[in-house]
Amino acid sequence: MLEVSAIEDNARDVSVTLDLIGNLVKSDALNACQSTNVISGGLGDQLFQELLNILPYTTESLCSKVTGLVLPSFLEFKRIERCEAVWNVVKQIYQSQAAGCSTGTFNQTYAILCGLADFFSSPDNYSLFHKAEFWEIIQKGLVLSDPLARKRAMYLLKRALDLLDKQPCDLLVLSEKGSHIFYWSSDKKDSLMSIWQDYVLLMETWMKSRHTSLTLFFQEYQV
């Protein structure tokens, strides 16, 4: 009980700190120069690094606050460098979870990628579409037992396909061993999109039927 209480106290402290940082970077009390320095100057770099350090240990609500309230303001400056730093943390979290040694209380990998999707899916930002790890994370997420992680992985897949359909882009993403992870061609996008739409429909039907089956099981046996 003491350990749970300590965790809850720490979570509250972190939440208050995040609120303060979020309000600080948007505060009307700061002029444009001061606000920019808090985000992009030396202090901004220190705060940004502390936010990265928090990510592997966040709860669901704290992760939502970090990615929704605070980090977007920091990613508006030094965008490529900072987005790459976030991506490196995401990969570390994913690898720790895959190895069974994660310190987090839920699957932060998909929550972070969904929360910051706008920064990782455009040629003007730090696009992840050409990275094998991104597609591996999605593939893994689609078959996880955690329904929320599966839902987020599906969101990432559908968002990526929608953006690729609108962008003139050719991709051949290979794994470290040289096997094909993902392929996209502007010349064949109609046929490729049709295949992917069928796949998405199949997966969503499977997810829905799985949820229904589990619900009926729990009702039948009053689990």
Short mmCIF file of C-alpha atoms in Angstrom, two decimals:
data_model
loop_
_atom_site.label_atom_id
_atom_site.label_comp_id
_atom_site.label_asym_id
_atom_site.label_seq_id
_atom_site.Cartn_x
_atom_site.Cartn_y
_atom_site.Cartn_z
CA MET A 1 0.00 0.00 0.00
CA LEU A 2 2.84 2.37 0.81
CA GLU A 3 4.42 1.71 -2.59
CA VAL A 4 1.12 2.39 -4.39
CA SER A 5 0.63 5.57 -2.37
CA ALA A 6 4.16 6.75 -3.24
CA ILE A 7 3.54 6.11 -6.94
CA GLU A 8 0.28 8.06 -6.81
CA ASP A 9 1.99 10.94 -5.00
CA ASN A 10 4.78 11.02 -7.58
CA ALA A 11 2.22 10.99 -10.39
CA ARG A 12 0.41 13.95 -8.85
CA ASP A 13 3.67 15.86 -8.46
CA VAL A 14 4.61 15.21 -12.08
CA SER A 15 1.12 16.20 -13.23
CA VAL A 16 1.33 19.54 -11.40
CA THR A 17 4.79 20.16 -12.86
CA LEU A 18 3.52 19.44 -16.37
CA ASP A 19 0.63 21.86 -15.85
CA LEU A 20 3.07 24.55 -14.76
CA ILE A 21 5.34 24.00 -17.76
CA GLY A 22 2.37 23.90 -20.12
CA ASN A 23 1.00 27.16 -18.75
CA LEU A 24 4.44 28.75 -18.71
CA VAL A 25 5.13 28.20 -22.40
CA LYS A 26 1.70 29.59 -23.30
CA SER A 27 1.51 32.29 -20.64
CA ASP A 28 0.34 35.75 -21.64
CA ALA A 29 2.66 37.09 -18.92
CA LEU A 30 5.65 36.23 -21.11
CA ASN A 31 6.53 38.34 -24.10
CA ALA A 32 7.42 36.61 -27.37
CA CYS A 33 11.15 36.69 -26.67
CA GLN A 34 10.80 35.24 -23.16
CA SER A 35 8.39 32.54 -24.29
CA THR A 36 10.69 31.52 -27.13
CA ASN A 37 13.69 31.32 -24.78
CA VAL A 38 11.80 29.09 -22.33
CA ILE A 39 11.06 26.68 -25.17
CA SER A 40 14.08 26.91 -27.46
CA GLY A 41 16.91 28.41 -25.42
CA GLY A 42 19.19 26.69 -22.95
CA LEU A 43 16.38 26.39 -20.41
CA GLY A 44 14.15 24.97 -23.12
CA ASP A 45 16.70 22.27 -23.95
CA GLN A 46 16.90 21.26 -20.28
CA LEU A 47 13.11 21.15 -19.90
CA PHE A 48 12.77 19.18 -23.12
CA GLN A 49 15.30 16.60 -21.92
CA GLU A 50 13.43 16.24 -18.62
CA LEU A 51 10.21 15.63 -20.55
CA LEU A 52 11.95 12.87 -22.50
CA ASN A 53 13.18 11.35 -19.25
CA ILE A 54 9.61 11.25 -17.94
CA LEU A 55 8.10 9.44 -20.93
CA PRO A 56 9.15 5.84 -20.11
CA TYR A 57 7.58 6.12 -16.64
CA THR A 58 4.33 7.91 -17.42
CA THR A 59 0.84 6.71 -16.63
CA GLU A 60 -1.85 6.91 -19.30
CA SER A 61 -3.07 10.32 -18.12
CA LEU A 62 0.44 11.75 -17.70
CA CYS A 63 1.49 10.56 -21.15
CA SER A 64 -1.59 12.24 -22.58
CA LYS A 65 -0.66 15.45 -20.83
CA VAL A 66 2.97 15.34 -21.98
CA THR A 67 2.11 14.68 -25.63
CA GLY A 68 -0.97 16.90 -25.75
CA LEU A 69 -0.20 19.87 -23.54
CA VAL A 70 3.56 20.30 -23.34
CA LEU A 71 5.70 18.57 -25.98
CA PRO A 72 3.98 20.09 -29.07
CA SER A 73 5.13 23.57 -28.01
CA PHE A 74 8.72 22.36 -27.68
CA LEU A 75 8.61 20.53 -31.02
CA GLU A 76 7.76 23.75 -32.84
CA PHE A 77 11.41 24.72 -32.32
CA LYS A 78 14.44 22.68 -33.40
CA ARG A 79 11.78 20.40 -34.86
CA ILE A 80 13.90 17.82 -36.66
CA GLU A 81 16.42 17.46 -33.85
CA ARG A 82 13.81 17.20 -31.13
CA CYS A 83 11.48 14.91 -33.08
CA GLU A 84 14.41 12.57 -33.65
CA ALA A 85 15.10 12.62 -29.90
CA VAL A 86 11.47 11.70 -29.16
CA TRP A 87 11.60 8.90 -31.74
CA ASN A 88 14.75 7.50 -30.11
CA VAL A 89 12.96 7.39 -26.75
CA VAL A 90 9.95 5.68 -28.37
CA LYS A 91 12.25 3.01 -29.82
CA GLN A 92 13.88 2.45 -26.43
CA ILE A 93 10.47 2.08 -24.77
CA TYR A 94 9.32 -0.33 -27.48
CA GLN A 95 12.47 -2.44 -27.20
CA SER A 96 12.14 -2.58 -23.39
CA GLN A 97 8.52 -3.67 -23.67
CA ALA A 98 9.38 -6.29 -26.29
CA ALA A 99 12.09 -7.64 -23.97
CA GLY A 100 9.67 -7.75 -21.04
CA CYS A 101 11.61 -5.26 -18.94
CA SER A 102 9.47 -2.15 -19.31
CA THR A 103 9.08 0.09 -16.27
CA GLY A 104 5.88 1.68 -17.55
CA THR A 105 2.35 0.95 -16.35
CA PHE A 106 0.88 0.74 -19.86
CA ASN A 107 1.98 0.68 -23.50
CA GLN A 108 3.45 4.16 -23.97
CA THR A 109 4.83 3.39 -27.44
CA TYR A 110 1.52 3.74 -29.25
CA ALA A 111 0.20 6.51 -27.00
CA ILE A 112 3.22 8.71 -27.78
CA LEU A 113 3.14 8.05 -31.52
CA CYS A 114 -0.59 8.79 -31.68
CA GLY A 115 -0.33 11.87 -29.48
CA LEU A 116 2.45 13.36 -31.62
CA ALA A 117 1.33 11.95 -34.97
CA ASP A 118 1.28 15.38 -36.63
CA PHE A 119 5.02 15.72 -36.07
CA PHE A 120 5.95 12.32 -37.52
CA SER A 121 3.92 12.06 -40.71
CA SER A 122 4.86 14.90 -43.03
CA PRO A 123 7.83 15.56 -45.31
CA ASP A 124 8.14 18.95 -43.61
CA ASN A 125 8.49 17.25 -40.23
CA TYR A 126 10.37 14.15 -39.08
CA SER A 127 8.59 11.54 -41.17
CA LEU A 128 8.80 7.96 -39.93
CA PHE A 129 7.40 6.33 -43.04
CA HIS A 130 10.82 5.26 -44.32
CA LYS A 131 11.87 3.70 -41.00
CA ALA A 132 11.57 -0.07 -40.59
CA GLU A 133 11.01 0.22 -36.83
CA PHE A 134 7.89 2.33 -37.38
CA TRP A 135 6.22 -0.36 -39.50
CA GLU A 136 7.43 -3.11 -37.18
CA ILE A 137 5.85 -1.28 -34.24
CA ILE A 138 2.55 -1.04 -36.13
CA GLN A 139 2.65 -4.71 -37.16
CA LYS A 140 3.35 -5.78 -33.59
CA GLY A 141 0.65 -3.51 -32.20
CA LEU A 142 -2.07 -4.93 -34.42
CA VAL A 143 -1.82 -8.34 -32.74
CA LEU A 144 -1.19 -7.31 -29.13
CA SER A 145 -3.56 -8.51 -26.43
CA ASP A 146 -4.06 -4.94 -25.20
CA PRO A 147 -7.16 -3.63 -27.07
CA LEU A 148 -6.20 0.03 -26.67
CA ALA A 149 -2.72 -0.58 -28.08
CA ARG A 150 -4.29 -2.46 -31.03
CA LYS A 151 -6.68 0.42 -31.63
CA ARG A 152 -3.82 2.93 -31.59
CA ALA A 153 -1.72 0.79 -33.93
CA MET A 154 -4.66 0.64 -36.34
CA TYR A 155 -5.01 4.42 -36.14
CA LEU A 156 -1.33 4.85 -37.00
CA LEU A 157 -1.67 2.47 -39.97
CA LYS A 158 -4.79 4.16 -41.35
CA ARG A 159 -3.30 7.62 -40.89
CA ALA A 160 -0.08 6.61 -42.64
CA LEU A 161 -1.96 5.07 -45.57
CA ASP A 162 -4.18 8.13 -45.92
CA LEU A 163 -1.18 10.47 -46.02
CA LEU A 164 0.77 8.26 -48.43
CA ASP A 165 -2.27 8.20 -50.70
CA LYS A 166 -2.16 12.01 -50.86
CA GLN A 167 1.61 12.42 -51.20
CA PRO A 168 3.79 11.62 -54.22
CA CYS A 169 5.88 9.03 -52.43
CA ASP A 170 7.68 5.78 -53.26
CA LEU A 171 8.83 3.56 -50.42
CA LEU A 172 10.61 0.25 -50.10
CA VAL A 173 11.33 -0.29 -46.42
CA LEU A 174 13.61 -3.19 -45.51
CA SER A 175 14.39 -4.80 -42.18
CA GLU A 176 17.94 -5.21 -40.89
CA LYS A 177 17.93 -8.70 -42.41
CA GLY A 178 16.84 -7.35 -45.79
CA SER A 179 13.24 -8.59 -45.78
CA HIS A 180 10.46 -6.32 -47.01
CA ILE A 181 8.65 -4.46 -44.22
CA PHE A 182 6.57 -2.00 -46.25
CA TYR A 183 6.15 -1.04 -49.89
CA TRP A 184 4.42 1.91 -51.52
CA SER A 185 4.45 3.21 -55.10
CA SER A 186 2.75 6.35 -56.39
CA ASP A 187 2.14 4.63 -59.72
CA LYS A 188 0.36 1.72 -58.04
CA LYS A 189 -1.26 3.56 -55.16
CA ASP A 190 -4.84 2.75 -56.21
CA SER A 191 -4.28 -1.00 -56.23
CA LEU A 192 -2.13 -0.84 -53.09
CA MET A 193 -4.74 1.21 -51.26
CA SER A 194 -7.43 -1.28 -52.25
CA ILE A 195 -5.36 -4.13 -50.78
CA TRP A 196 -4.73 -2.21 -47.58
CA GLN A 197 -8.39 -1.25 -47.23
CA ASP A 198 -9.33 -4.92 -47.43
CA TYR A 199 -6.69 -5.70 -44.81
CA VAL A 200 -7.91 -2.94 -42.49
CA LEU A 201 -11.51 -4.14 -42.84
CA LEU A 202 -10.44 -7.70 -42.07
CA MET A 203 -8.45 -6.64 -38.99
CA GLU A 204 -11.21 -4.38 -37.67
CA THR A 205 -13.76 -7.18 -38.12
CA TRP A 206 -11.45 -9.57 -36.28
CA MET A 207 -10.90 -7.08 -33.45
CA LYS A 208 -14.65 -6.51 -33.10
CA SER A 209 -15.48 -10.23 -33.14
CA ARG A 210 -12.73 -10.94 -30.62
CA HIS A 211 -14.11 -8.29 -28.29
CA THR A 212 -17.64 -9.65 -28.69
CA SER A 213 -16.48 -13.21 -28.00
CA LEU A 214 -14.66 -12.18 -24.83
CA THR A 215 -17.65 -10.16 -23.64
CA LEU A 216 -19.97 -13.14 -24.13
CA PHE A 217 -17.49 -15.40 -22.33
CA PHE A 218 -17.32 -13.09 -19.33
CA GLN A 219 -21.10 -12.79 -19.22
CA GLU A 220 -21.59 -16.55 -19.50
CA TYR A 221 -19.17 -17.40 -16.71
CA GLN A 222 -19.61 -14.15 -14.78
CA VAL A 223 -15.87 -13.56 -14.75
#
